[in-house]
Tab-separated table of C-alpha atoms in Angstrom:
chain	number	residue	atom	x	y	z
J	1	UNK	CA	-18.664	50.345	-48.809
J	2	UNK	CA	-22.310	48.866	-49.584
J	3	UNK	CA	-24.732	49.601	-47.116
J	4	UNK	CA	-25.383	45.565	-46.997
J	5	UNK	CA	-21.627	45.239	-46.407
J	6	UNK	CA	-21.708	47.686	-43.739
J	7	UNK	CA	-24.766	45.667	-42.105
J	8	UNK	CA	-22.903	42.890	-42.033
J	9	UNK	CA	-19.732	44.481	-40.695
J	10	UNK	CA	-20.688	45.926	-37.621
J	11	UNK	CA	-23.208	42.554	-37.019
J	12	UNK	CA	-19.757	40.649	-37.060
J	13	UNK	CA	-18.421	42.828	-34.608
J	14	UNK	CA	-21.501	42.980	-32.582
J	15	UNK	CA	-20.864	39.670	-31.856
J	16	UNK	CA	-16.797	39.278	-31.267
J	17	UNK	CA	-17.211	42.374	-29.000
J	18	UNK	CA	-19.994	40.063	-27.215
J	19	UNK	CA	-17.837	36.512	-27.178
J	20	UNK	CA	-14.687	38.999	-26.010
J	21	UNK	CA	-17.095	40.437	-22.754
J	22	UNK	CA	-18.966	37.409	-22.135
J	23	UNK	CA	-17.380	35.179	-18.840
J	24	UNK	CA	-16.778	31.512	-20.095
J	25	UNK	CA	-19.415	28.962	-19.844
J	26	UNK	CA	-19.250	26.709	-16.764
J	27	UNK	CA	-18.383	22.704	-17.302
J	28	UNK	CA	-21.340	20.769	-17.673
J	29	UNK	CA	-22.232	19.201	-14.342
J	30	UNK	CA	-21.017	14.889	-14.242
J	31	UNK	CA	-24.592	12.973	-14.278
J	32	UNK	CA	-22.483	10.419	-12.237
J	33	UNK	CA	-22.777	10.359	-8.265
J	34	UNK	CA	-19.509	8.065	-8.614
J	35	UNK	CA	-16.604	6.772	-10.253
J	36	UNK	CA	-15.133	3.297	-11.029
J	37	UNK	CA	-11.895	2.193	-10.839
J	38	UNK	CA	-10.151	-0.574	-12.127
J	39	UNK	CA	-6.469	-1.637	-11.368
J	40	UNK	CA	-4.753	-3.779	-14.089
J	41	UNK	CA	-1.978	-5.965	-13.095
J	42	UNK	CA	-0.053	-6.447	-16.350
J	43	UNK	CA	-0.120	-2.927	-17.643
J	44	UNK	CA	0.609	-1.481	-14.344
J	45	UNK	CA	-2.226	1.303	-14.856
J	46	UNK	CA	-5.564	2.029	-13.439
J	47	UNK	CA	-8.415	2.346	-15.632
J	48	UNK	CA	-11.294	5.584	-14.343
J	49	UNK	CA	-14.803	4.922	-15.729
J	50	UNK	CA	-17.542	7.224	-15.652
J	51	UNK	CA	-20.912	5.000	-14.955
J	52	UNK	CA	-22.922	7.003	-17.045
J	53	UNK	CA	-21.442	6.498	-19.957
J	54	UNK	CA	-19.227	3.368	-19.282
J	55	UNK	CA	-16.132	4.814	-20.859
J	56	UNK	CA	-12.722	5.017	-19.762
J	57	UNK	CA	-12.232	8.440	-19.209
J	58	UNK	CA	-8.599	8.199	-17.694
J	59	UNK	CA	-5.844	5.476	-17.056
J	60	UNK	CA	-3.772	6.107	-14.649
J	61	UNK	CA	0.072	4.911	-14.579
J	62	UNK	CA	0.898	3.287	-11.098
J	63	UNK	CA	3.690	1.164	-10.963
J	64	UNK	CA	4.040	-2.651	-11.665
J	65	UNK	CA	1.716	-5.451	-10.527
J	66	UNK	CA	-1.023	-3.104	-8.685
J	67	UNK	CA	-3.610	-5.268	-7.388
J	68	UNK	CA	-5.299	-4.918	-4.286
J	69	UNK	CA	-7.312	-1.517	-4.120
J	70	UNK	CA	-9.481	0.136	-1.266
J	71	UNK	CA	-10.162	3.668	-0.102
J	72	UNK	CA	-9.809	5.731	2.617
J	73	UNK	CA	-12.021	6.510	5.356
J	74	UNK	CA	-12.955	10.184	4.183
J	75	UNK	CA	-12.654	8.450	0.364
J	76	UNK	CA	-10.254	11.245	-0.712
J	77	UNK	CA	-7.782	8.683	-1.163
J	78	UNK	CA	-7.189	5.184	-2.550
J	79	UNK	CA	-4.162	2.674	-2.308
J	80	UNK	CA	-3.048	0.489	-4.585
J	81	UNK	CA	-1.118	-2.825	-3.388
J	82	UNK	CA	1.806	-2.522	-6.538
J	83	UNK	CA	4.909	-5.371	-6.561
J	84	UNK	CA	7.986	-5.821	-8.461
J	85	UNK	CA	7.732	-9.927	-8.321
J	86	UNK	CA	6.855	-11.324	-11.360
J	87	UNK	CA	3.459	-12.846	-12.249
J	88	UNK	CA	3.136	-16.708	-11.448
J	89	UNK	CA	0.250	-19.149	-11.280
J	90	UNK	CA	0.454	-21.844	-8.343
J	91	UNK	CA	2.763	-24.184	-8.623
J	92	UNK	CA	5.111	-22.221	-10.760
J	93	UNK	CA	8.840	-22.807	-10.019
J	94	UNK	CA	9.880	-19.870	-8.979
J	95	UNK	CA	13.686	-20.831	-9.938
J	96	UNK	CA	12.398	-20.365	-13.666
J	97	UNK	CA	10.977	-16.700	-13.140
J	98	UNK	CA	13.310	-13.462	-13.660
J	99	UNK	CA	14.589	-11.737	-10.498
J	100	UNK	CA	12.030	-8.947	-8.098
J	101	UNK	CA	12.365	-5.693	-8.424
J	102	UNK	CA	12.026	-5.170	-4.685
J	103	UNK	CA	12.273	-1.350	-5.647
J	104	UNK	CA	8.881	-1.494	-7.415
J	105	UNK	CA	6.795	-2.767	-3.407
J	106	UNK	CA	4.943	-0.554	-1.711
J	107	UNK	CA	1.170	1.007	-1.128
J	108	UNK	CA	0.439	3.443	-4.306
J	109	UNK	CA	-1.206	6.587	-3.078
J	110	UNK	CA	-3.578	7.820	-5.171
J	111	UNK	CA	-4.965	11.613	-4.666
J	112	UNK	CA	-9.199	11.195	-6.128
J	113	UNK	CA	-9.065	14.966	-6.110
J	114	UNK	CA	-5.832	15.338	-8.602
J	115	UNK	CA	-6.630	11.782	-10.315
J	116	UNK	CA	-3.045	10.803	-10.416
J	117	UNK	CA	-0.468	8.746	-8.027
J	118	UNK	CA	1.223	11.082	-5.711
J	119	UNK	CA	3.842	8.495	-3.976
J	120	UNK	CA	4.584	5.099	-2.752
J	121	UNK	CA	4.632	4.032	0.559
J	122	UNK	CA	7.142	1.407	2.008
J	123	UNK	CA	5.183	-1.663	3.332
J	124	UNK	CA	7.030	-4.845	3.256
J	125	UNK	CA	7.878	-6.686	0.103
J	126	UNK	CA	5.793	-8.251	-2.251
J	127	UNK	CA	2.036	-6.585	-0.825
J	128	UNK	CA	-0.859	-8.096	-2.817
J	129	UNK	CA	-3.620	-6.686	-0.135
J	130	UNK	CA	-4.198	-4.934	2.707
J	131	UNK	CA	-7.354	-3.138	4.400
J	132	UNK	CA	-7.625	0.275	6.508
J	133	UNK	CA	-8.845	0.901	10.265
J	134	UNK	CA	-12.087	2.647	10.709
J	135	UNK	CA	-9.705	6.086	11.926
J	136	UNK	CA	-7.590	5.652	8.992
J	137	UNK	CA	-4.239	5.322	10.960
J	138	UNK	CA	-3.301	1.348	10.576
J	139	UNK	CA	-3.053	-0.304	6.854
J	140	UNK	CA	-2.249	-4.307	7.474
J	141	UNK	CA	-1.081	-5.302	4.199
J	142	UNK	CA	-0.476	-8.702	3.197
J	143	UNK	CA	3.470	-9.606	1.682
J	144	UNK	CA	3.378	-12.212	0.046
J	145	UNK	CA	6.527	-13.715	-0.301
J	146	UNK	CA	7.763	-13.784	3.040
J	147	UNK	CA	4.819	-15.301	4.707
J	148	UNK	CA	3.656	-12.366	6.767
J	149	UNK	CA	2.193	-9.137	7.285
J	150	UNK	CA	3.040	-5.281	8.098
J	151	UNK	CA	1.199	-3.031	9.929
J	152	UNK	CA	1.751	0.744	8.398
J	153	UNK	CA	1.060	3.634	10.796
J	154	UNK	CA	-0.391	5.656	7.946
J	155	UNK	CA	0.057	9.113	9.896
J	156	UNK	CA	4.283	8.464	9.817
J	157	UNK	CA	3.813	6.507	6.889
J	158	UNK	CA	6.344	3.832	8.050
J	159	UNK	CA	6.237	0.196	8.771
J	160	UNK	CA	5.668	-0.823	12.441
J	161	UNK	CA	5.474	-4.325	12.602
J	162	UNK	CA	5.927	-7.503	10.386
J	163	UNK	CA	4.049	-10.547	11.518
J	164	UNK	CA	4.252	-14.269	10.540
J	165	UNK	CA	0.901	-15.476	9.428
J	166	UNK	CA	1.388	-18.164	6.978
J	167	UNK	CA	2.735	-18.844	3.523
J	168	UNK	CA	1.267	-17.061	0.720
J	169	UNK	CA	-0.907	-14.535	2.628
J	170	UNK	CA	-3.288	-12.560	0.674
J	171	UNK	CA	-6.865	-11.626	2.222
J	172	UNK	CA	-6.819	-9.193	4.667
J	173	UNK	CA	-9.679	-7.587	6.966
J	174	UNK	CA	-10.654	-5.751	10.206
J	175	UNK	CA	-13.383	-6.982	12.201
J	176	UNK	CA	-16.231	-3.987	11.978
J	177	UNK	CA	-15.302	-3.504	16.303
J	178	UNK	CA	-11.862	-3.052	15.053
J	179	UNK	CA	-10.396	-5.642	17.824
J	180	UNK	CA	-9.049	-8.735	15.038
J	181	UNK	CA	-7.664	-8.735	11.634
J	182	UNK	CA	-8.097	-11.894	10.007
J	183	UNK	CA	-5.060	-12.863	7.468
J	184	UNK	CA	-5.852	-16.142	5.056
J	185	UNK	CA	-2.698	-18.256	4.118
J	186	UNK	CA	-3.250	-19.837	0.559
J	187	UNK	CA	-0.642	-22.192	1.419
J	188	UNK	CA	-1.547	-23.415	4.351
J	189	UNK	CA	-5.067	-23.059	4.195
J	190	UNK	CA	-5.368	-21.203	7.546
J	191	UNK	CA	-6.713	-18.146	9.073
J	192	UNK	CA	-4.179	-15.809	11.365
J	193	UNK	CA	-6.309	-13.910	13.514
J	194	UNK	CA	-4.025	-10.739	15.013
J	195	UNK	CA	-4.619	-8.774	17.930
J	196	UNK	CA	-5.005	-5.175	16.461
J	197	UNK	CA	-4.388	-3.511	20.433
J	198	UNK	CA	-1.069	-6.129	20.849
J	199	UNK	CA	-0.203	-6.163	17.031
J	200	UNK	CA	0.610	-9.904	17.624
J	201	UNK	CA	-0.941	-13.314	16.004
J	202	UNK	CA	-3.284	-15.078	18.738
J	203	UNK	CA	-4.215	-17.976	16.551
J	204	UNK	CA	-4.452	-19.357	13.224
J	205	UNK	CA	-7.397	-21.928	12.096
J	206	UNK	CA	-7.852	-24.009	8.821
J	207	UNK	CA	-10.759	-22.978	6.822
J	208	UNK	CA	-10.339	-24.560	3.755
J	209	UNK	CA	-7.529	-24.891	0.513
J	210	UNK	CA	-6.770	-21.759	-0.898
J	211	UNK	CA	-8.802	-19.187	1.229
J	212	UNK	CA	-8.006	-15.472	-0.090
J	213	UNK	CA	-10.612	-13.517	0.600
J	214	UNK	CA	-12.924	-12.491	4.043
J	215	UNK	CA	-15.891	-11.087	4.276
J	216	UNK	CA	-16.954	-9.935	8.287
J	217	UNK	CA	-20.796	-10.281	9.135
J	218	UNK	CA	-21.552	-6.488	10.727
J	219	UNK	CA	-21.639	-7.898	14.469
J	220	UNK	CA	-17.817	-8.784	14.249
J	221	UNK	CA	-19.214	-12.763	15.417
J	222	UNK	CA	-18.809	-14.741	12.328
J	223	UNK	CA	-17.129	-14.334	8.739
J	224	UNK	CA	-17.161	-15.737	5.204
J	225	UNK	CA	-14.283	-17.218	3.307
J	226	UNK	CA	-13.433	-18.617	0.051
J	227	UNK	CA	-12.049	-21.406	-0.334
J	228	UNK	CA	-10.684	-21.744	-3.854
J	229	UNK	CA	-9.487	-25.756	-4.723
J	230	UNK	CA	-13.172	-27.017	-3.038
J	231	UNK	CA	-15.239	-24.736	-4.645
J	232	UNK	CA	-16.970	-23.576	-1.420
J	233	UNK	CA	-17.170	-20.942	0.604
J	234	UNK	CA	-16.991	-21.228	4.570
J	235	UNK	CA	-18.674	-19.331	7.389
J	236	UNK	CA	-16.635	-19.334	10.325
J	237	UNK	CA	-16.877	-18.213	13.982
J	238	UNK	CA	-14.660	-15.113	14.261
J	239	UNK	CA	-14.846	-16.264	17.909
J	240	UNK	CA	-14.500	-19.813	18.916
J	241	UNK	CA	-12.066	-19.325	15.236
J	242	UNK	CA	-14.084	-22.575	13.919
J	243	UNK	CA	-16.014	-23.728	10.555
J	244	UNK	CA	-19.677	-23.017	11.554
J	245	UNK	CA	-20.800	-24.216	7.787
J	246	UNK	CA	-19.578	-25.328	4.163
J	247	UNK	CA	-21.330	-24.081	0.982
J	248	UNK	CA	-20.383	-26.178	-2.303
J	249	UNK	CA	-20.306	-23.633	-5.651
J	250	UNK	CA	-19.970	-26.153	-7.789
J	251	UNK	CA	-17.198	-29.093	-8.921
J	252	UNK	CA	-13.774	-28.355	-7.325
J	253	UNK	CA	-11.355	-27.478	-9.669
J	254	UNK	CA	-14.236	-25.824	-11.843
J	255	UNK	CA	-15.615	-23.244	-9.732
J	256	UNK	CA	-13.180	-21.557	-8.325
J	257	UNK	CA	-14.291	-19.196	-5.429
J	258	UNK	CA	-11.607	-15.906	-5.356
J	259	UNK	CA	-13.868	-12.957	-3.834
J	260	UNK	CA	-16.289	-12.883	-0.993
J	261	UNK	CA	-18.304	-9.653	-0.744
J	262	UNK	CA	-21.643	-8.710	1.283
J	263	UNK	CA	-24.446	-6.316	0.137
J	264	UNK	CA	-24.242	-3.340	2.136
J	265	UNK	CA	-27.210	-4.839	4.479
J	266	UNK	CA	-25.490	-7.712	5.307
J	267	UNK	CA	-28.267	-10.127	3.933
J	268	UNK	CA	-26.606	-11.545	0.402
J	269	UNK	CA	-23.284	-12.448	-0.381
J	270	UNK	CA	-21.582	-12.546	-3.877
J	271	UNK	CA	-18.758	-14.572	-4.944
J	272	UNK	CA	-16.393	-14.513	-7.564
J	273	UNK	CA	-15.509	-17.754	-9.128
J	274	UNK	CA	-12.331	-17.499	-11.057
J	275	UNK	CA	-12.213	-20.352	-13.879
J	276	UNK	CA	-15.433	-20.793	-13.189
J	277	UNK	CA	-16.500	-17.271	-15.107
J	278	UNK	CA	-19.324	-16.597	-12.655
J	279	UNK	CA	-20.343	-14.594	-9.953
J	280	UNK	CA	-22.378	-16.391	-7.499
J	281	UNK	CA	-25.346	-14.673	-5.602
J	282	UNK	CA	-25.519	-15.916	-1.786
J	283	UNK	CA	-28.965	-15.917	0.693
J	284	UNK	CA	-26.556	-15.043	3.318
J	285	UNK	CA	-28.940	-16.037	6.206
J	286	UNK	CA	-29.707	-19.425	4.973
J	287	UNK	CA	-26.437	-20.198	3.136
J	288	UNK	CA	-28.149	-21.127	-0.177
J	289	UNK	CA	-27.189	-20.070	-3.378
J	290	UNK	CA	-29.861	-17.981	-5.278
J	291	UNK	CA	-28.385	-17.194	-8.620
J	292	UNK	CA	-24.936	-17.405	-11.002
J	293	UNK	CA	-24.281	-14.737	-13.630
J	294	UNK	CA	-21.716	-15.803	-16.018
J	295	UNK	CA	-19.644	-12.419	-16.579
J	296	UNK	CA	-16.256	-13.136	-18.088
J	297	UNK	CA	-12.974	-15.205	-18.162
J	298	UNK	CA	-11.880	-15.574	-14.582
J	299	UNK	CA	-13.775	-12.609	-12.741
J	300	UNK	CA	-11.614	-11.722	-9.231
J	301	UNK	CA	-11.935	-8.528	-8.080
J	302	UNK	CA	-15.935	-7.377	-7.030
J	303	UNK	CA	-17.716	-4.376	-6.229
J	304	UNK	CA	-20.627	-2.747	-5.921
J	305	UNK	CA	-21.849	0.312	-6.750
J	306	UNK	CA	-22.660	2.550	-3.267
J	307	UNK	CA	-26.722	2.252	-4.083
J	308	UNK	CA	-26.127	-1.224	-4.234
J	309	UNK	CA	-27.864	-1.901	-7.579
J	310	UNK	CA	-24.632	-2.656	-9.512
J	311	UNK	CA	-22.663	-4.921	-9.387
J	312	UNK	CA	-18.698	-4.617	-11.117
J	313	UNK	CA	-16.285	-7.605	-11.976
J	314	UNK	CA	-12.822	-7.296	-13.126
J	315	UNK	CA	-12.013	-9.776	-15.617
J	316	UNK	CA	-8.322	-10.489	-16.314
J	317	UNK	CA	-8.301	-12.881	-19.317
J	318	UNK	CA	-10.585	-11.009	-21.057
J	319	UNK	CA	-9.538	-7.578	-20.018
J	320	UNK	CA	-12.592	-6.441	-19.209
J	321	UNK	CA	-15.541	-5.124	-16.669
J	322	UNK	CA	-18.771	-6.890	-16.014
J	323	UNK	CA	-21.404	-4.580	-14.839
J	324	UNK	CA	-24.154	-6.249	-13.496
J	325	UNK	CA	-28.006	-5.192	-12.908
J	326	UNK	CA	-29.132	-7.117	-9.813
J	327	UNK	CA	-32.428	-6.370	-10.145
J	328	UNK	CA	-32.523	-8.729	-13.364
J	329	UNK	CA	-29.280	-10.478	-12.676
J	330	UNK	CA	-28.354	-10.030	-15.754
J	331	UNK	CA	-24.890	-8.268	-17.278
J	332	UNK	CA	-25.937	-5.225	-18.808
J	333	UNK	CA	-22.714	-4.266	-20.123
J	334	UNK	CA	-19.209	-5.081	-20.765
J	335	UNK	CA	-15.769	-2.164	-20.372
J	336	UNK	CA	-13.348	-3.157	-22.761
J	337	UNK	CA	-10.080	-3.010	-20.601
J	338	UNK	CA	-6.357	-3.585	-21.294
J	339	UNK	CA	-3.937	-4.947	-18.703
J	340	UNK	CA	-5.293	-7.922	-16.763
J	341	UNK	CA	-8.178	-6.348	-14.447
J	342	UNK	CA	-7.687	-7.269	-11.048
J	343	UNK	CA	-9.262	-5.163	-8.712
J	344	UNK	CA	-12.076	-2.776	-8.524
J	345	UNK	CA	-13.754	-0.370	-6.339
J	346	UNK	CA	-16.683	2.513	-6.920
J	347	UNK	CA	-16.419	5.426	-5.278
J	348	UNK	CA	-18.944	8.625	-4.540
J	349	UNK	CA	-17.462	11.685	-6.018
């Protein structure tokens, strides 16, 4: 053997022997404080996006229909409203559609930690959305097609009450002193307001057609709701359960209000607008609008990102994300999606 082959012989092994002994490098750190996620009713998946990058970095199978989508209180966790009913527009005869697959209801549970769906919990048929208690041991999820409610005890996992609160309920929430949930009946245009300590409906008030979505002020006194078909929104007296005030979005029929959502201080509100393909920016103290954004074909589900400088809206037509810069109020940047987008929520890792 050549003295340069030799050289080059024990450099090669130099090195192997060094790969063999050296411990593995450690995964880069995530530059991202938070994830995104995005539940898509068609394809019956959830959609994980890294904000730094805007990619899809995982979909998630669920189960059919999953729509609405929150976290837990500790955000280790996050449910997924999924339904076996098929997908219908108002107005649709519902003699024409295909049979339920009343196997496919129930709250998805989704494990952040493990990324993946770890069961299903029974909650009444047909749940579209629900919210959480402060404690994390009541879910009130909304069933849609049979007019009511059921309140989970999430600790035994079961079903302990159904309520009537109207036909086609849909928007749920919990008063921030945890005393009232407030239900909104597309149907009837109505408001059920239920008793969290009695688990029983005290009242119901119209608000408006098509209300689905509530957004409590901090102080538990007064609320905003859409109201779809008159392209308002309403601010009502969780109270007296009265209209304190009417804001008009735009032509009815046009602007379609779906989502009502308040910036973390309380002091602007943002709406999404179905049809309408904007997101409206609210002065929530003197109930004028400031801006519109157009972001995509029928934007529904809204969130923002937890420094509050984002803004995210699922867009079902065109199966995609809106991400929003609110400083410029401007979209920065579209997700290309598949599925329908419905809902959307950002969590801190």
């Amino acid at each position: 053997m050549t003295t340069r082959k030799y050289a080059l012989l024990t450099a090669g092994l130099t090195i192997l022997l060094a790969g063999c002994t050296r411990p593995p490098a450690a995964p880069e750190p995530s530059s991202s404080a938070y994830r995104i996620y995005v539940t898509n009713e068609a394809s019956g998946d959830m959609s994980v996006i890294d904000p730094a990058t805007m990619n899809v970095i995982a979909t998630v199978p669920l189960g059919k229909r999953p729509r609405g989508i929150h976290a837990s209180p500790d955000r280790k966790t996050i449910y997924v409203a999924l339904s076996g009913s098929p997908i219908a527009g108002p107005g649709v005869d519902e003699s024409t559609l295909p049979p339920p697959d009343k196997s496919a209801d129930g709250i998805g549970v989704f494990d952040v930690k493990q990324n993946k769906l770890v069961r299903v919990l029974h909650s009444g048929s047909d749940p579209e959305n629900f919210d959480i208690s402060k404690d994390g041991k009541r879910m009130y999820v909304s069933n849609e097609d049979v007019a009511g409610i059921s309140v989970v005890d999430l600790e035994t996992e079961k079903a302990i009450a159904t309520l009537p609160t109207g036909e086609e309920p849909e928007g749920v929430r919990i008063s921030p002193d945890g005393k009232w949930v407030f239900v909104t009946s597309e149907e009837a245009g109505t408001l059920a307001v239920v008793d969290t300590t009695t688990n029983k409906v005290v009242d119901s008030f119209k608000v408006g057609r098509r209300p689905r979505s509530i957004a409590f002020l901090p102080d538990s006194a007064t609320a905003w709701v859409n109201a779809e078909n008159d392209g308002a929104v309403v601010l009502v007296d969780a109270v007296k359960h009265k209209i304190v005030d009417t804001v008009q979005l735009g032509e009815r029929g046009v602007v379609k209000p779906m989502a009502v959502l308040l910036s973390p201080d309380a002091k602007t509100l943002y709406v999404s607008s179905g049809r309408g393909k904007k997101v409206f920016i609210l002065d929530a103290a003197n109930r004028k609008v400031e801006a519109s954004i157009e972001v995509g074909q029928r934007p529904w589900g809204i969130a923002l990102s937890p420094d509050g400088k984002t803004l995210f809206s699922a867009n079902g037509p065109s199966n995609d994300l809106s991400v929003v810069d609110l400083a410029t109020r401007t979209v920065s940047r579209k997700v290309k999606l598949t599925g329908s987008p419905w809902g959307v929520v950002a969590l801190e890792q």
